[in-house]
Amino acid sequence: MTDTNTTEGTNTTEGTNTTEGTNTTEGPAGSSVEATPPAGNHWRKATLIGVRSQSWHSRTLALHVPGWAGHLPGQHVDVRLTAPDGYSAQRSYSLAEPATPNRVAVTVDLLPHGEVSPYLAEIMEIGDELDVRGPIGGWFVWEPGDPSIGDGPVLLIAGGSGVVPLVTMLRARKRAGDSTPTMLVYSLRGPRDLMYGPELEEMSADLSTPGSADVRLVYTRKVPDGHPRPASHLATEDIQPPSAWPEPLAARVYVCGPSGFVDHATGLLRRVGYPDDRIRTERFGPTGVER
């Protein structure tokens, strides 16, 4: 499976995410521009130093990257694999952790017929190397304390592996002790597809704790026992604000997921009154680049 990463606002940057595809960022008018690496970005050697399973078909890879100076939550990185015969394949992945010097993490969703994800998700071992380039993208980002957001609130909407850059935003917010009211709405097929489950549960357990966030899980095919919502696609009621929010609409909305999901979620947001200039999206779809 190839997938494209598009960032919109209702704005878009082309690149890729956690499955195979490209990344796109769109501006308020919906115009699309390709997200190319900034001048000065070059390929760096990266060594795998850690692996963590996220679901039955995804895992997070922690990479040591000498000289990596950092990145913003929501940015992505290009990954390049090179075979002994010189053949190389390149994909883009959302960065899966807040900035740490000399370290990059990406979460890879297995696409059985993909060119890159099977190696990253199932074969790559500690000590193996690849090349990375980045960070890339500057529109689909959220830094704690962003003056354009002010006191918020902020709404994050994820479809499938589109949750990866949004969790990076939540982690950065928690690290900074940011108290901006925040809600994550995470749409996924079933319990086996849930990424970051324990972390999201802990994050939403006590909303009075700095860095906490309201988390709503929207299962579309299979629902775990005891879940209060029946299986169905994302609906208007799923994105309604918590009663504790000081404002009826979020100051900023981030949407990330497959192209069809992003279109659906954006339509719902517009239906409840969100103007385009409050919505930023990143989408991925079949284009030959992996997410």
mmCIF file of C-alpha atoms in Angstrom:
data_model
loop_
_atom_site.group_PDB
_atom_site.id
_atom_site.type_symbol
_atom_site.label_atom_id
_atom_site.label_comp_id
_atom_site.label_asym_id
_atom_site.label_seq_id
_atom_site.Cartn_x
_atom_site.Cartn_y
_atom_site.Cartn_z
ATOM 1 C CA MET A 1 0.000 0.000 0.000
ATOM 2 C CA THR A 2 1.365 3.345 -0.940
ATOM 3 C CA ASP A 3 0.122 6.470 0.650
ATOM 4 C CA THR A 4 0.414 10.136 0.309
ATOM 5 C CA ASN A 5 0.715 12.545 3.131
ATOM 6 C CA THR A 6 -1.065 15.793 2.452
ATOM 7 C CA THR A 7 -1.142 18.711 4.796
ATOM 8 C CA GLU A 8 -3.962 21.116 4.262
ATOM 9 C CA GLY A 9 -5.162 24.153 5.965
ATOM 10 C CA THR A 10 -7.751 23.454 4.654
ATOM 11 C CA ASN A 11 -4.223 23.744 3.731
ATOM 12 C CA THR A 12 -1.791 20.910 2.244
ATOM 13 C CA THR A 13 2.022 19.888 2.042
ATOM 14 C CA GLU A 14 3.038 16.904 -0.069
ATOM 15 C CA GLY A 15 5.057 14.245 1.669
ATOM 16 C CA THR A 16 4.257 11.016 3.469
ATOM 17 C CA ASN A 17 3.330 9.541 6.775
ATOM 18 C CA THR A 18 3.373 6.039 8.323
ATOM 19 C CA THR A 19 2.147 3.998 5.386
ATOM 20 C CA GLU A 20 3.441 4.293 1.851
ATOM 21 C CA GLY A 21 2.588 7.585 0.118
ATOM 22 C CA THR A 22 3.445 11.295 -0.317
ATOM 23 C CA ASN A 23 3.009 14.441 1.793
ATOM 24 C CA THR A 24 1.001 17.477 0.712
ATOM 25 C CA THR A 25 0.177 20.766 2.475
ATOM 26 C CA GLU A 26 -2.715 22.912 1.262
ATOM 27 C CA GLY A 27 -3.248 26.611 1.830
ATOM 28 C CA PRO A 28 -6.520 28.254 2.819
ATOM 29 C CA ALA A 29 -7.707 28.309 -0.766
ATOM 30 C CA GLY A 30 -6.994 24.594 -1.070
ATOM 31 C CA SER A 31 -4.023 25.155 -3.372
ATOM 32 C CA SER A 32 -1.460 22.396 -3.139
ATOM 33 C CA VAL A 33 2.321 22.741 -3.093
ATOM 34 C CA GLU A 34 4.916 20.033 -2.954
ATOM 35 C CA ALA A 35 6.869 19.906 0.306
ATOM 36 C CA THR A 36 10.480 19.670 -0.754
ATOM 37 C CA PRO A 37 13.328 19.515 1.772
ATOM 38 C CA PRO A 38 14.562 22.994 2.738
ATOM 39 C CA ALA A 39 17.903 24.134 1.366
ATOM 40 C CA GLY A 40 20.663 22.698 3.524
ATOM 41 C CA ASN A 41 18.793 19.507 4.342
ATOM 42 C CA HIS A 42 20.938 16.558 3.371
ATOM 43 C CA TRP A 43 20.948 12.814 3.839
ATOM 44 C CA ARG A 44 22.241 11.590 7.200
ATOM 45 C CA LYS A 45 23.140 8.093 8.283
ATOM 46 C CA ALA A 46 20.709 6.695 10.891
ATOM 47 C CA THR A 47 21.176 3.615 13.068
ATOM 48 C CA LEU A 48 18.301 1.693 14.639
ATOM 49 C CA ILE A 49 18.618 1.794 18.439
ATOM 50 C CA GLY A 50 15.115 0.858 19.602
ATOM 51 C CA VAL A 51 11.874 -0.789 18.523
ATOM 52 C CA ARG A 52 8.427 -0.653 20.103
ATOM 53 C CA SER A 53 5.303 -2.429 18.897
ATOM 54 C CA GLN A 54 2.246 -0.158 18.496
ATOM 55 C CA SER A 55 -0.338 -2.539 17.010
ATOM 56 C CA TRP A 56 -0.394 -5.910 15.262
ATOM 57 C CA HIS A 57 0.706 -4.185 12.042
ATOM 58 C CA SER A 58 2.829 -1.237 13.176
ATOM 59 C CA ARG A 59 5.920 -0.447 15.214
ATOM 60 C CA THR A 60 7.956 2.613 16.193
ATOM 61 C CA LEU A 61 11.615 2.757 15.195
ATOM 62 C CA ALA A 62 14.009 4.892 17.246
ATOM 63 C CA LEU A 63 17.044 5.992 15.239
ATOM 64 C CA HIS A 64 20.346 7.543 16.277
ATOM 65 C CA VAL A 65 21.098 10.338 13.807
ATOM 66 C CA PRO A 66 24.355 12.217 14.532
ATOM 67 C CA GLY A 67 23.929 15.933 13.905
ATOM 68 C CA TRP A 68 20.124 15.921 14.047
ATOM 69 C CA ALA A 69 19.324 19.291 15.604
ATOM 70 C CA GLY A 70 15.592 18.818 16.172
ATOM 71 C CA HIS A 71 12.188 19.329 14.554
ATOM 72 C CA LEU A 72 8.659 20.590 15.173
ATOM 73 C CA PRO A 73 5.688 18.379 16.121
ATOM 74 C CA GLY A 74 3.877 17.523 12.891
ATOM 75 C CA GLN A 75 6.881 17.572 10.563
ATOM 76 C CA HIS A 76 8.038 14.539 8.597
ATOM 77 C CA VAL A 77 11.283 12.993 7.414
ATOM 78 C CA ASP A 78 12.397 11.242 4.238
ATOM 79 C CA VAL A 79 13.750 7.703 4.681
ATOM 80 C CA ARG A 80 15.975 6.004 2.086
ATOM 81 C CA LEU A 81 16.894 2.330 1.850
ATOM 82 C CA THR A 82 19.743 1.249 -0.426
ATOM 83 C CA ALA A 83 20.274 -2.352 -1.599
ATOM 84 C CA PRO A 84 23.743 -3.908 -2.074
ATOM 85 C CA ASP A 85 23.352 -3.527 -5.850
ATOM 86 C CA GLY A 86 22.829 0.217 -5.444
ATOM 87 C CA TYR A 87 19.055 0.280 -5.956
ATOM 88 C CA SER A 88 17.373 2.677 -3.536
ATOM 89 C CA ALA A 89 13.796 3.405 -2.458
ATOM 90 C CA GLN A 90 12.675 6.538 -0.650
ATOM 91 C CA ARG A 91 9.586 7.180 1.481
ATOM 92 C CA SER A 92 8.433 9.845 3.938
ATOM 93 C CA TYR A 93 7.240 9.275 7.496
ATOM 94 C CA SER A 94 5.789 11.551 10.149
ATOM 95 C CA LEU A 95 8.111 12.143 13.067
ATOM 96 C CA ALA A 96 6.778 10.142 15.994
ATOM 97 C CA GLU A 97 8.436 11.915 18.947
ATOM 98 C CA PRO A 98 9.118 15.509 19.998
ATOM 99 C CA ALA A 99 12.585 16.814 19.253
ATOM 100 C CA THR A 100 15.586 15.185 20.937
ATOM 101 C CA PRO A 101 19.146 15.905 19.754
ATOM 102 C CA ASN A 102 20.659 13.164 17.565
ATOM 103 C CA ARG A 103 17.447 11.119 17.623
ATOM 104 C CA VAL A 104 14.589 10.506 15.201
ATOM 105 C CA ALA A 105 11.588 8.193 15.661
ATOM 106 C CA VAL A 106 9.065 7.081 13.039
ATOM 107 C CA THR A 107 6.060 4.788 13.358
ATOM 108 C CA VAL A 108 5.656 2.451 10.383
ATOM 109 C CA ASP A 109 2.399 0.782 9.394
ATOM 110 C CA LEU A 110 2.896 -2.501 7.522
ATOM 111 C CA LEU A 111 1.708 -2.475 3.925
ATOM 112 C CA PRO A 112 2.126 -6.092 2.727
ATOM 113 C CA HIS A 113 2.796 -5.142 -0.893
ATOM 114 C CA GLY A 114 4.795 -2.023 -0.113
ATOM 115 C CA GLU A 115 8.392 -1.622 -1.174
ATOM 116 C CA VAL A 116 9.750 -0.151 2.068
ATOM 117 C CA SER A 117 7.330 -0.750 4.971
ATOM 118 C CA PRO A 118 7.729 -4.578 5.138
ATOM 119 C CA TYR A 119 11.443 -4.141 5.810
ATOM 120 C CA LEU A 120 10.946 -1.378 8.368
ATOM 121 C CA ALA A 121 7.984 -3.000 10.121
ATOM 122 C CA GLU A 122 9.191 -6.602 10.208
ATOM 123 C CA ILE A 123 12.839 -7.085 9.245
ATOM 124 C CA MET A 124 15.058 -4.181 10.309
ATOM 125 C CA GLU A 125 17.084 -5.022 13.433
ATOM 126 C CA ILE A 126 18.972 -3.087 16.089
ATOM 127 C CA GLY A 127 22.209 -1.799 14.598
ATOM 128 C CA ASP A 128 20.944 -1.723 11.005
ATOM 129 C CA GLU A 129 21.362 1.526 9.103
ATOM 130 C CA LEU A 130 19.415 3.651 6.635
ATOM 131 C CA ASP A 131 19.463 7.275 5.482
ATOM 132 C CA VAL A 132 17.176 10.083 6.647
ATOM 133 C CA ARG A 133 16.639 13.643 5.452
ATOM 134 C CA GLY A 134 14.675 16.387 7.107
ATOM 135 C CA PRO A 135 12.840 17.764 8.906
ATOM 136 C CA ILE A 136 10.313 18.696 6.212
ATOM 137 C CA GLY A 137 7.105 20.719 6.423
ATOM 138 C CA GLY A 138 6.150 23.861 8.285
ATOM 139 C CA TRP A 139 2.379 24.226 8.026
ATOM 140 C CA PHE A 140 1.022 21.123 9.760
ATOM 141 C CA VAL A 141 2.828 21.853 13.034
ATOM 142 C CA TRP A 142 1.835 22.829 16.543
ATOM 143 C CA GLU A 143 4.330 24.160 19.022
ATOM 144 C CA PRO A 144 3.118 24.603 22.613
ATOM 145 C CA GLY A 145 2.606 28.299 23.224
ATOM 146 C CA ASP A 146 1.894 29.104 19.567
ATOM 147 C CA PRO A 147 0.557 32.691 19.711
ATOM 148 C CA SER A 148 -1.712 32.099 16.704
ATOM 149 C CA ILE A 149 -3.618 29.546 18.814
ATOM 150 C CA GLY A 150 -3.529 31.500 22.064
ATOM 151 C CA ASP A 151 -5.499 29.753 24.790
ATOM 152 C CA GLY A 152 -7.067 27.344 22.309
ATOM 153 C CA PRO A 153 -8.921 25.082 22.398
ATOM 154 C CA VAL A 154 -7.294 22.654 19.904
ATOM 155 C CA LEU A 155 -9.042 19.743 18.177
ATOM 156 C CA LEU A 156 -7.048 16.838 16.713
ATOM 157 C CA ILE A 157 -8.793 14.382 14.365
ATOM 158 C CA ALA A 158 -6.998 11.215 13.234
ATOM 159 C CA GLY A 159 -7.881 8.448 10.823
ATOM 160 C CA GLY A 160 -5.847 5.251 11.254
ATOM 161 C CA SER A 161 -2.099 5.847 11.202
ATOM 162 C CA GLY A 162 -2.815 9.552 10.840
ATOM 163 C CA VAL A 163 -2.707 9.557 14.634
ATOM 164 C CA VAL A 164 1.114 9.523 14.579
ATOM 165 C CA PRO A 165 1.883 13.260 14.094
ATOM 166 C CA LEU A 166 -1.019 14.177 16.387
ATOM 167 C CA VAL A 167 0.399 12.050 19.219
ATOM 168 C CA THR A 168 3.736 13.786 18.650
ATOM 169 C CA MET A 169 1.926 17.092 19.180
ATOM 170 C CA LEU A 170 0.329 15.770 22.366
ATOM 171 C CA ARG A 171 3.683 14.534 23.662
ATOM 172 C CA ALA A 172 5.323 17.893 23.003
ATOM 173 C CA ARG A 173 2.431 19.621 24.759
ATOM 174 C CA LYS A 174 2.792 17.343 27.780
ATOM 175 C CA ARG A 175 6.557 17.846 27.890
ATOM 176 C CA ALA A 176 6.043 21.628 27.926
ATOM 177 C CA GLY A 177 3.300 21.472 30.570
ATOM 178 C CA ASP A 178 0.961 23.226 28.134
ATOM 179 C CA SER A 179 -2.582 23.565 29.495
ATOM 180 C CA THR A 180 -4.357 24.456 26.222
ATOM 181 C CA PRO A 181 -7.697 22.538 26.231
ATOM 182 C CA THR A 182 -7.220 19.744 23.709
ATOM 183 C CA MET A 183 -9.274 16.852 22.368
ATOM 184 C CA LEU A 184 -8.136 13.965 20.153
ATOM 185 C CA VAL A 185 -10.774 12.159 18.084
ATOM 186 C CA TYR A 186 -9.195 8.947 16.767
ATOM 187 C CA SER A 187 -11.026 6.902 14.132
ATOM 188 C CA LEU A 188 -9.860 3.312 13.614
ATOM 189 C CA ARG A 189 -11.222 0.003 12.393
ATOM 190 C CA GLY A 190 -11.021 -2.084 15.560
ATOM 191 C CA PRO A 191 -9.170 -2.716 18.841
ATOM 192 C CA ARG A 192 -6.256 -4.518 17.152
ATOM 193 C CA ASP A 193 -5.550 -1.390 15.130
ATOM 194 C CA LEU A 194 -5.209 0.910 18.144
ATOM 195 C CA MET A 195 -1.840 2.668 18.311
ATOM 196 C CA TYR A 196 -0.498 4.218 21.524
ATOM 197 C CA GLY A 197 -3.361 2.682 23.532
ATOM 198 C CA PRO A 198 -1.864 2.750 27.056
ATOM 199 C CA GLU A 199 -0.391 6.210 26.517
ATOM 200 C CA LEU A 200 -3.681 7.667 25.319
ATOM 201 C CA GLU A 201 -5.542 6.049 28.216
ATOM 202 C CA GLU A 202 -3.128 7.563 30.712
ATOM 203 C CA MET A 203 -3.265 10.951 28.991
ATOM 204 C CA SER A 204 -7.056 11.111 29.275
ATOM 205 C CA ALA A 205 -7.428 9.586 32.760
ATOM 206 C CA ASP A 206 -7.316 12.884 34.690
ATOM 207 C CA LEU A 207 -8.133 15.973 32.658
ATOM 208 C CA SER A 208 -7.039 18.242 35.497
ATOM 209 C CA THR A 209 -3.421 17.110 35.025
ATOM 210 C CA PRO A 210 -1.123 19.383 32.953
ATOM 211 C CA GLY A 211 -0.607 17.843 29.526
ATOM 212 C CA SER A 212 -3.778 15.744 29.687
ATOM 213 C CA ALA A 213 -6.205 15.565 26.767
ATOM 214 C CA ASP A 214 -9.740 14.391 26.120
ATOM 215 C CA VAL A 215 -9.509 11.282 23.890
ATOM 216 C CA ARG A 216 -12.445 9.870 21.915
ATOM 217 C CA LEU A 217 -12.029 6.551 20.122
ATOM 218 C CA VAL A 218 -14.271 6.066 17.088
ATOM 219 C CA TYR A 219 -14.331 2.417 15.997
ATOM 220 C CA THR A 220 -15.692 1.890 12.500
ATOM 221 C CA ARG A 221 -15.869 -1.925 12.196
ATOM 222 C CA LYS A 222 -15.408 -3.718 15.517
ATOM 223 C CA VAL A 223 -16.000 -2.308 18.976
ATOM 224 C CA PRO A 224 -14.295 -3.613 22.146
ATOM 225 C CA ASP A 225 -16.469 -4.842 24.998
ATOM 226 C CA GLY A 226 -17.867 -1.999 27.064
ATOM 227 C CA HIS A 227 -17.215 0.742 24.527
ATOM 228 C CA PRO A 228 -20.131 3.207 24.704
ATOM 229 C CA ARG A 229 -20.279 3.984 20.991
ATOM 230 C CA PRO A 230 -21.447 1.514 18.311
ATOM 231 C CA ALA A 231 -19.253 0.888 15.263
ATOM 232 C CA SER A 232 -19.796 3.538 12.582
ATOM 233 C CA HIS A 233 -17.916 6.173 10.669
ATOM 234 C CA LEU A 234 -16.941 9.538 12.112
ATOM 235 C CA ALA A 235 -20.034 11.679 12.657
ATOM 236 C CA THR A 236 -20.846 15.245 13.685
ATOM 237 C CA GLU A 237 -21.473 14.266 17.305
ATOM 238 C CA ASP A 238 -17.957 12.812 17.563
ATOM 239 C CA ILE A 239 -16.361 16.212 16.996
ATOM 240 C CA GLN A 240 -18.648 18.199 19.287
ATOM 241 C CA PRO A 241 -16.590 20.032 21.940
ATOM 242 C CA PRO A 242 -16.457 18.896 25.557
ATOM 243 C CA SER A 243 -18.735 20.846 27.876
ATOM 244 C CA ALA A 244 -15.693 22.157 29.752
ATOM 245 C CA TRP A 245 -14.315 23.996 26.730
ATOM 246 C CA PRO A 246 -14.423 27.777 27.110
ATOM 247 C CA GLU A 247 -15.349 28.223 23.429
ATOM 248 C CA PRO A 248 -17.816 26.308 21.221
ATOM 249 C CA LEU A 249 -15.269 25.917 18.416
ATOM 250 C CA ALA A 250 -11.554 25.136 18.524
ATOM 251 C CA ALA A 251 -9.104 27.887 17.652
ATOM 252 C CA ARG A 252 -7.211 25.359 15.528
ATOM 253 C CA VAL A 253 -8.083 21.931 14.102
ATOM 254 C CA TYR A 254 -5.585 19.390 12.804
ATOM 255 C CA VAL A 255 -6.866 16.497 10.667
ATOM 256 C CA CYS A 256 -4.632 13.647 9.489
ATOM 257 C CA GLY A 257 -5.455 10.390 7.731
ATOM 258 C CA PRO A 258 -6.240 8.806 4.349
ATOM 259 C CA SER A 259 -7.464 11.218 1.691
ATOM 260 C CA GLY A 260 -11.090 10.076 1.859
ATOM 261 C CA PHE A 261 -11.137 10.361 5.638
ATOM 262 C CA VAL A 262 -9.708 13.886 5.520
ATOM 263 C CA ASP A 263 -12.373 14.946 3.017
ATOM 264 C CA HIS A 264 -15.103 13.455 5.212
ATOM 265 C CA ALA A 265 -13.797 15.005 8.440
ATOM 266 C CA THR A 266 -13.316 18.406 6.800
ATOM 267 C CA GLY A 267 -16.886 18.280 5.522
ATOM 268 C CA LEU A 268 -18.167 17.613 9.038
ATOM 269 C CA LEU A 269 -16.110 20.496 10.420
ATOM 270 C CA ARG A 270 -17.497 22.896 7.862
ATOM 271 C CA ARG A 271 -21.008 21.666 8.589
ATOM 272 C CA VAL A 272 -20.706 22.602 12.266
ATOM 273 C CA GLY A 273 -19.324 26.035 11.453
ATOM 274 C CA TYR A 274 -15.542 25.839 11.241
ATOM 275 C CA PRO A 275 -14.009 28.317 8.780
ATOM 276 C CA ASP A 276 -11.263 27.013 6.512
ATOM 277 C CA ASP A 277 -8.600 29.175 8.115
ATOM 278 C CA ARG A 278 -8.908 27.213 11.374
ATOM 279 C CA ILE A 279 -8.419 23.810 9.723
ATOM 280 C CA ARG A 280 -5.055 22.271 8.840
ATOM 281 C CA THR A 281 -4.939 18.831 7.306
ATOM 282 C CA GLU A 282 -2.445 16.206 6.306
ATOM 283 C CA ARG A 283 -3.523 13.368 4.060
ATOM 284 C CA PHE A 284 -1.912 10.267 2.652
ATOM 285 C CA GLY A 285 -2.894 8.065 -0.259
ATOM 286 C CA PRO A 286 -1.546 5.839 -3.059
ATOM 287 C CA THR A 287 1.371 7.573 -4.701
ATOM 288 C CA GLY A 288 4.349 5.321 -4.305
ATOM 289 C CA VAL A 289 5.647 6.840 -1.095
ATOM 290 C CA GLU A 290 5.274 5.145 2.252
ATOM 291 C CA ARG A 291 3.834 6.399 5.438
#
